[in-house]
mmCIF file of C-alpha atoms in Angstrom:
data_model
loop_
_atom_site.group_PDB
_atom_site.id
_atom_site.type_symbol
_atom_site.label_atom_id
_atom_site.label_comp_id
_atom_site.label_asym_id
_atom_site.label_seq_id
_atom_site.Cartn_x
_atom_site.Cartn_y
_atom_site.Cartn_z
ATOM 1 C CA UNK A 1 -169.429 27.472 124.113
ATOM 2 C CA UNK A 2 -166.604 29.771 125.144
ATOM 3 C CA UNK A 3 -166.612 28.320 128.662
ATOM 4 C CA UNK A 4 -166.495 24.772 127.271
ATOM 5 C CA UNK A 5 -163.563 25.615 125.020
ATOM 6 C CA UNK A 6 -161.721 27.056 128.014
ATOM 7 C CA UNK A 7 -162.225 24.072 130.313
ATOM 8 C CA UNK A 8 -161.485 21.441 127.618
ATOM 9 C CA UNK A 9 -157.719 21.964 127.422
ATOM 10 C CA UNK A 10 -157.599 22.290 131.207
ATOM 11 C CA UNK A 11 -159.118 18.829 131.619
ATOM 12 C CA UNK A 12 -156.644 17.388 129.119
ATOM 13 C CA UNK A 13 -153.788 19.026 131.005
ATOM 14 C CA UNK A 14 -155.027 17.490 134.259
ATOM 15 C CA UNK A 15 -155.183 14.048 132.666
ATOM 16 C CA UNK A 16 -151.645 14.395 131.324
ATOM 17 C CA UNK A 17 -150.449 15.591 134.715
ATOM 18 C CA UNK A 18 -152.023 12.572 136.420
ATOM 19 C CA UNK A 19 -150.385 10.218 133.903
ATOM 20 C CA UNK A 20 -146.992 11.802 134.490
ATOM 21 C CA UNK A 21 -147.459 11.659 138.244
ATOM 22 C CA UNK A 22 -148.452 7.975 138.091
ATOM 23 C CA UNK A 23 -145.426 7.118 135.956
ATOM 24 C CA UNK A 24 -143.080 8.966 138.302
ATOM 25 C CA UNK A 25 -144.584 7.381 141.419
ATOM 26 C CA UNK A 26 -144.233 3.849 139.990
ATOM 27 C CA UNK A 27 -140.447 4.200 139.667
ATOM 28 C CA UNK A 28 -138.401 3.420 142.766
ATOM 29 C CA UNK A 29 -136.378 6.261 144.256
ATOM 30 C CA UNK A 30 -132.562 6.311 144.466
ATOM 31 C CA UNK A 31 -132.852 5.760 148.233
ATOM 32 C CA UNK A 32 -135.070 2.704 147.798
ATOM 33 C CA UNK A 33 -132.781 1.450 145.052
ATOM 34 C CA UNK A 34 -129.774 1.739 147.375
ATOM 35 C CA UNK A 35 -131.633 -0.142 150.108
ATOM 36 C CA UNK A 36 -132.505 -2.969 147.709
ATOM 37 C CA UNK A 37 -128.918 -3.052 146.485
ATOM 38 C CA UNK A 38 -127.549 -3.284 150.027
ATOM 39 C CA UNK A 39 -129.974 -6.107 150.802
ATOM 40 C CA UNK A 40 -128.820 -7.969 147.673
ATOM 41 C CA UNK A 41 -125.148 -7.551 148.620
ATOM 42 C CA UNK A 42 -125.816 -8.804 152.159
ATOM 43 C CA UNK A 43 -127.746 -11.780 150.756
ATOM 44 C CA UNK A 44 -124.894 -12.642 148.381
ATOM 45 C CA UNK A 45 -122.285 -12.428 151.178
ATOM 46 C CA UNK A 46 -124.418 -14.565 153.494
ATOM 47 C CA UNK A 47 -125.022 -17.053 150.682
ATOM 48 C CA UNK A 48 -121.288 -17.269 150.003
ATOM 49 C CA UNK A 49 -120.364 -17.766 153.669
ATOM 50 C CA UNK A 50 -122.887 -20.561 154.051
ATOM 51 C CA UNK A 51 -121.233 -22.300 151.079
ATOM 52 C CA UNK A 52 -124.618 -23.554 149.899
ATOM 53 C CA UNK A 53 -124.383 -26.132 147.147
ATOM 54 C CA UNK A 54 -127.072 -25.596 144.521
ATOM 55 C CA UNK A 55 -128.185 -29.018 143.232
ATOM 56 C CA UNK A 56 -128.307 -29.748 139.534
ATOM 57 C CA UNK A 57 -131.775 -30.263 138.082
ATOM 58 C CA UNK A 58 -130.344 -31.677 134.858
ATOM 59 C CA UNK A 59 -128.082 -34.493 136.024
ATOM 60 C CA UNK A 60 -124.279 -34.597 135.991
ATOM 61 C CA UNK A 61 -122.262 -31.828 134.292
ATOM 62 C CA UNK A 62 -122.431 -31.812 130.521
ATOM 63 C CA UNK A 63 -119.264 -32.644 128.583
ATOM 64 C CA UNK A 64 -119.123 -29.008 127.408
ATOM 65 C CA UNK A 65 -119.162 -27.786 131.042
ATOM 66 C CA UNK A 66 -116.196 -29.381 132.815
ATOM 67 C CA UNK A 67 -115.483 -26.415 135.116
ATOM 68 C CA UNK A 68 -117.063 -26.766 138.560
ATOM 69 C CA UNK A 69 -115.756 -23.515 140.047
ATOM 70 C CA UNK A 70 -115.234 -20.006 138.724
ATOM 71 C CA UNK A 71 -111.480 -20.247 139.323
ATOM 72 C CA UNK A 72 -111.330 -23.271 137.042
ATOM 73 C CA UNK A 73 -113.491 -21.524 134.494
ATOM 74 C CA UNK A 74 -111.384 -18.357 134.489
ATOM 75 C CA UNK A 75 -108.311 -20.287 133.341
ATOM 76 C CA UNK A 76 -110.360 -21.422 130.344
ATOM 77 C CA UNK A 77 -111.846 -17.938 129.914
ATOM 78 C CA UNK A 78 -108.389 -16.356 129.767
ATOM 79 C CA UNK A 79 -107.234 -18.852 127.152
ATOM 80 C CA UNK A 80 -110.160 -17.758 124.989
ATOM 81 C CA UNK A 81 -109.084 -14.084 125.239
ATOM 82 C CA UNK A 82 -105.515 -13.957 123.956
ATOM 83 C CA UNK A 83 -105.908 -11.423 121.156
ATOM 84 C CA UNK A 84 -105.094 -7.887 122.418
ATOM 85 C CA UNK A 85 -107.738 -6.230 120.209
ATOM 86 C CA UNK A 86 -110.391 -8.615 121.507
ATOM 87 C CA UNK A 87 -109.362 -7.866 125.083
ATOM 88 C CA UNK A 88 -109.355 -4.124 124.382
ATOM 89 C CA UNK A 89 -112.901 -4.313 123.008
ATOM 90 C CA UNK A 90 -113.978 -6.165 126.147
ATOM 91 C CA UNK A 91 -112.403 -3.465 128.312
ATOM 92 C CA UNK A 92 -114.103 -0.672 126.326
ATOM 93 C CA UNK A 93 -117.522 -2.345 126.420
ATOM 94 C CA UNK A 94 -117.287 -3.144 130.127
ATOM 95 C CA UNK A 95 -116.015 0.373 130.818
ATOM 96 C CA UNK A 96 -118.985 1.957 129.037
ATOM 97 C CA UNK A 97 -121.386 -0.244 131.010
ATOM 98 C CA UNK A 98 -119.627 0.647 134.264
ATOM 99 C CA UNK A 99 -119.988 4.367 133.551
ATOM 100 C CA UNK A 100 -123.701 3.861 132.858
ATOM 101 C CA UNK A 101 -124.152 1.905 136.091
ATOM 102 C CA UNK A 102 -122.265 4.484 138.169
ATOM 103 C CA UNK A 103 -124.623 7.209 136.934
ATOM 104 C CA UNK A 104 -127.762 5.071 136.954
ATOM 105 C CA UNK A 105 -128.848 5.885 140.508
ATOM 106 C CA UNK A 106 -129.900 9.398 139.466
ATOM 107 C CA UNK A 107 -131.097 8.547 135.953
ATOM 108 C CA UNK A 108 -132.505 5.007 136.248
ATOM 109 C CA UNK A 109 -132.602 3.908 139.922
ATOM 110 C CA UNK A 110 -134.129 0.521 139.100
ATOM 111 C CA UNK A 111 -131.143 -0.593 137.039
ATOM 112 C CA UNK A 112 -128.627 -1.670 139.691
ATOM 113 C CA UNK A 113 -130.990 -3.713 141.908
ATOM 114 C CA UNK A 114 -132.526 -5.284 138.790
ATOM 115 C CA UNK A 115 -129.098 -6.381 137.586
ATOM 116 C CA UNK A 116 -128.205 -7.615 141.066
ATOM 117 C CA UNK A 117 -131.264 -9.876 141.237
ATOM 118 C CA UNK A 118 -130.612 -10.989 137.652
ATOM 119 C CA UNK A 119 -127.068 -12.058 138.546
ATOM 120 C CA UNK A 120 -128.348 -14.068 141.513
ATOM 121 C CA UNK A 121 -131.020 -15.715 139.378
ATOM 122 C CA UNK A 122 -128.547 -16.427 136.604
ATOM 123 C CA UNK A 123 -126.026 -17.973 139.004
ATOM 124 C CA UNK A 124 -128.657 -20.315 140.412
ATOM 125 C CA UNK A 125 -129.663 -21.256 136.851
ATOM 126 C CA UNK A 126 -125.995 -21.850 136.016
ATOM 127 C CA UNK A 127 -125.709 -24.463 138.768
ATOM 128 C CA UNK A 128 -129.167 -25.975 138.244
ATOM 129 C CA UNK A 129 -128.670 -26.388 134.479
ATOM 130 C CA UNK A 130 -125.095 -27.681 134.584
ATOM 131 C CA UNK A 131 -126.209 -30.817 132.729
ATOM 132 C CA UNK A 132 -127.334 -28.867 129.650
ATOM 133 C CA UNK A 133 -124.730 -28.719 126.871
ATOM 134 C CA UNK A 134 -125.389 -25.062 125.986
ATOM 135 C CA UNK A 135 -126.129 -21.872 127.930
ATOM 136 C CA UNK A 136 -129.180 -20.623 126.052
ATOM 137 C CA UNK A 137 -131.704 -21.656 128.725
ATOM 138 C CA UNK A 138 -129.521 -20.067 131.402
ATOM 139 C CA UNK A 139 -129.272 -16.873 129.371
ATOM 140 C CA UNK A 140 -133.030 -16.868 128.738
ATOM 141 C CA UNK A 141 -133.784 -17.203 132.449
ATOM 142 C CA UNK A 142 -131.414 -14.350 133.298
ATOM 143 C CA UNK A 143 -132.821 -12.080 130.584
ATOM 144 C CA UNK A 144 -136.409 -12.831 131.638
ATOM 145 C CA UNK A 145 -135.461 -12.024 135.222
ATOM 146 C CA UNK A 146 -133.929 -8.712 134.152
ATOM 147 C CA UNK A 147 -137.027 -7.660 132.208
ATOM 148 C CA UNK A 148 -139.507 -8.758 134.898
ATOM 149 C CA UNK A 149 -137.643 -7.161 137.809
ATOM 150 C CA UNK A 150 -137.074 -3.959 135.820
ATOM 151 C CA UNK A 151 -140.816 -3.784 135.133
ATOM 152 C CA UNK A 152 -141.603 -4.546 138.779
ATOM 153 C CA UNK A 153 -139.357 -1.690 139.930
ATOM 154 C CA UNK A 154 -140.905 0.718 137.434
ATOM 155 C CA UNK A 155 -137.804 0.967 135.264
ATOM 156 C CA UNK A 156 -137.544 1.285 131.515
ATOM 157 C CA UNK A 157 -137.128 -1.988 129.613
ATOM 158 C CA UNK A 158 -135.218 -0.191 126.854
ATOM 159 C CA UNK A 159 -132.557 1.008 129.312
ATOM 160 C CA UNK A 160 -132.224 -2.459 130.866
ATOM 161 C CA UNK A 161 -131.746 -4.040 127.424
ATOM 162 C CA UNK A 162 -129.095 -1.456 126.615
ATOM 163 C CA UNK A 163 -126.681 -3.062 129.099
ATOM 164 C CA UNK A 164 -126.379 -6.522 127.463
ATOM 165 C CA UNK A 165 -126.605 -4.933 124.000
ATOM 166 C CA UNK A 166 -123.536 -2.763 124.621
ATOM 167 C CA UNK A 167 -121.579 -5.503 126.369
ATOM 168 C CA UNK A 168 -122.201 -8.219 123.811
ATOM 169 C CA UNK A 169 -121.691 -5.908 120.833
ATOM 170 C CA UNK A 170 -118.111 -5.077 121.830
ATOM 171 C CA UNK A 171 -117.318 -8.592 123.045
ATOM 172 C CA UNK A 172 -118.687 -10.474 120.047
ATOM 173 C CA UNK A 173 -116.975 -8.208 117.521
ATOM 174 C CA UNK A 174 -113.756 -9.045 119.351
ATOM 175 C CA UNK A 175 -114.428 -12.786 119.238
ATOM 176 C CA UNK A 176 -115.771 -13.163 115.719
ATOM 177 C CA UNK A 177 -113.423 -10.746 113.916
ATOM 178 C CA UNK A 178 -110.199 -10.789 115.963
ATOM 179 C CA UNK A 179 -110.039 -13.750 118.353
ATOM 180 C CA UNK A 180 -111.931 -15.838 115.781
ATOM 181 C CA UNK A 181 -113.531 -18.197 118.275
ATOM 182 C CA UNK A 182 -116.948 -18.795 119.809
ATOM 183 C CA UNK A 183 -117.781 -16.656 122.869
ATOM 184 C CA UNK A 184 -117.833 -18.604 126.136
ATOM 185 C CA UNK A 185 -121.209 -16.912 126.762
ATOM 186 C CA UNK A 186 -122.849 -19.541 124.557
ATOM 187 C CA UNK A 187 -122.004 -22.200 127.160
ATOM 188 C CA UNK A 188 -121.413 -20.323 130.435
ATOM 189 C CA UNK A 189 -123.427 -17.039 130.305
ATOM 190 C CA UNK A 190 -123.118 -16.086 133.981
ATOM 191 C CA UNK A 191 -119.551 -17.279 134.488
ATOM 192 C CA UNK A 192 -118.608 -15.358 131.330
ATOM 193 C CA UNK A 193 -120.191 -12.178 132.661
ATOM 194 C CA UNK A 194 -118.297 -12.525 135.941
ATOM 195 C CA UNK A 195 -115.170 -13.394 133.959
ATOM 196 C CA UNK A 196 -115.543 -10.269 131.849
ATOM 197 C CA UNK A 197 -115.569 -8.007 134.899
ATOM 198 C CA UNK A 198 -112.749 -9.999 136.483
ATOM 199 C CA UNK A 199 -110.568 -9.533 133.403
ATOM 200 C CA UNK A 200 -111.573 -5.849 133.233
ATOM 201 C CA UNK A 201 -110.513 -5.258 136.846
ATOM 202 C CA UNK A 202 -107.297 -7.271 136.563
ATOM 203 C CA UNK A 203 -106.210 -5.383 133.433
ATOM 204 C CA UNK A 204 -106.936 -1.994 135.025
ATOM 205 C CA UNK A 205 -105.005 -3.001 138.160
ATOM 206 C CA UNK A 206 -102.043 -4.236 136.107
ATOM 207 C CA UNK A 207 -102.417 -7.851 137.218
ATOM 208 C CA UNK A 208 -103.017 -8.931 133.625
ATOM 209 C CA UNK A 209 -101.569 -7.289 130.500
ATOM 210 C CA UNK A 210 -103.738 -6.079 127.662
ATOM 211 C CA UNK A 211 -101.588 -8.224 125.403
ATOM 212 C CA UNK A 212 -101.005 -11.524 127.262
ATOM 213 C CA UNK A 213 -98.376 -12.653 124.748
ATOM 214 C CA UNK A 214 -96.164 -9.576 125.190
ATOM 215 C CA UNK A 215 -94.857 -9.582 128.765
ATOM 216 C CA UNK A 216 -95.403 -13.163 129.784
ATOM 217 C CA UNK A 217 -97.586 -12.083 132.716
ATOM 218 C CA UNK A 218 -99.876 -14.872 133.858
ATOM 219 C CA UNK A 219 -103.596 -14.354 133.324
ATOM 220 C CA UNK A 220 -104.522 -17.270 135.560
ATOM 221 C CA UNK A 221 -106.251 -16.375 138.822
ATOM 222 C CA UNK A 222 -104.112 -16.769 141.931
#
């Protein structure tokens, strides 16, 4: 009986150790994550240089989606972000996400490549679903991609969901309570995401002012 009592906890400890080892092994390493990320960047650059036109699967552009290029869209996007508090909230939310992403390679290596693949998937959906009046299907495809790829890479779903939760929380408070308009995300999810980071970078670099009505600096892309 004494021998049994001694070996019992040992067996449980071995089982727990095996579970921990399996969980650790299923997560990609920072090195593998960096390799995937580099491959995604190369694929995006090659895709851009080839100037591949993604055909619409839903007919001609919907009346709510008149912008064929991101440059055209960004002019509209800027006009929807004229309130300085709304813009500040966007900058804060995007800044928090950026800090998380910068540190993710050591904490959650699956995050960056998962987001990279999600952006590619979402962009393709954006072009393929240009005939749909809203962006909910496009958003659903991108979110599904994020969850599936995160799971495939052994990442934590909760951490992956934290990124859009933080971003949209800051942005939508800015739109609903200060800008008092409907977020462009509801129609152009992927273009809006790219637009958010574009505005973030342009404000930090001094190309755009935080308050576009103060200095008369143009917020239209050159």
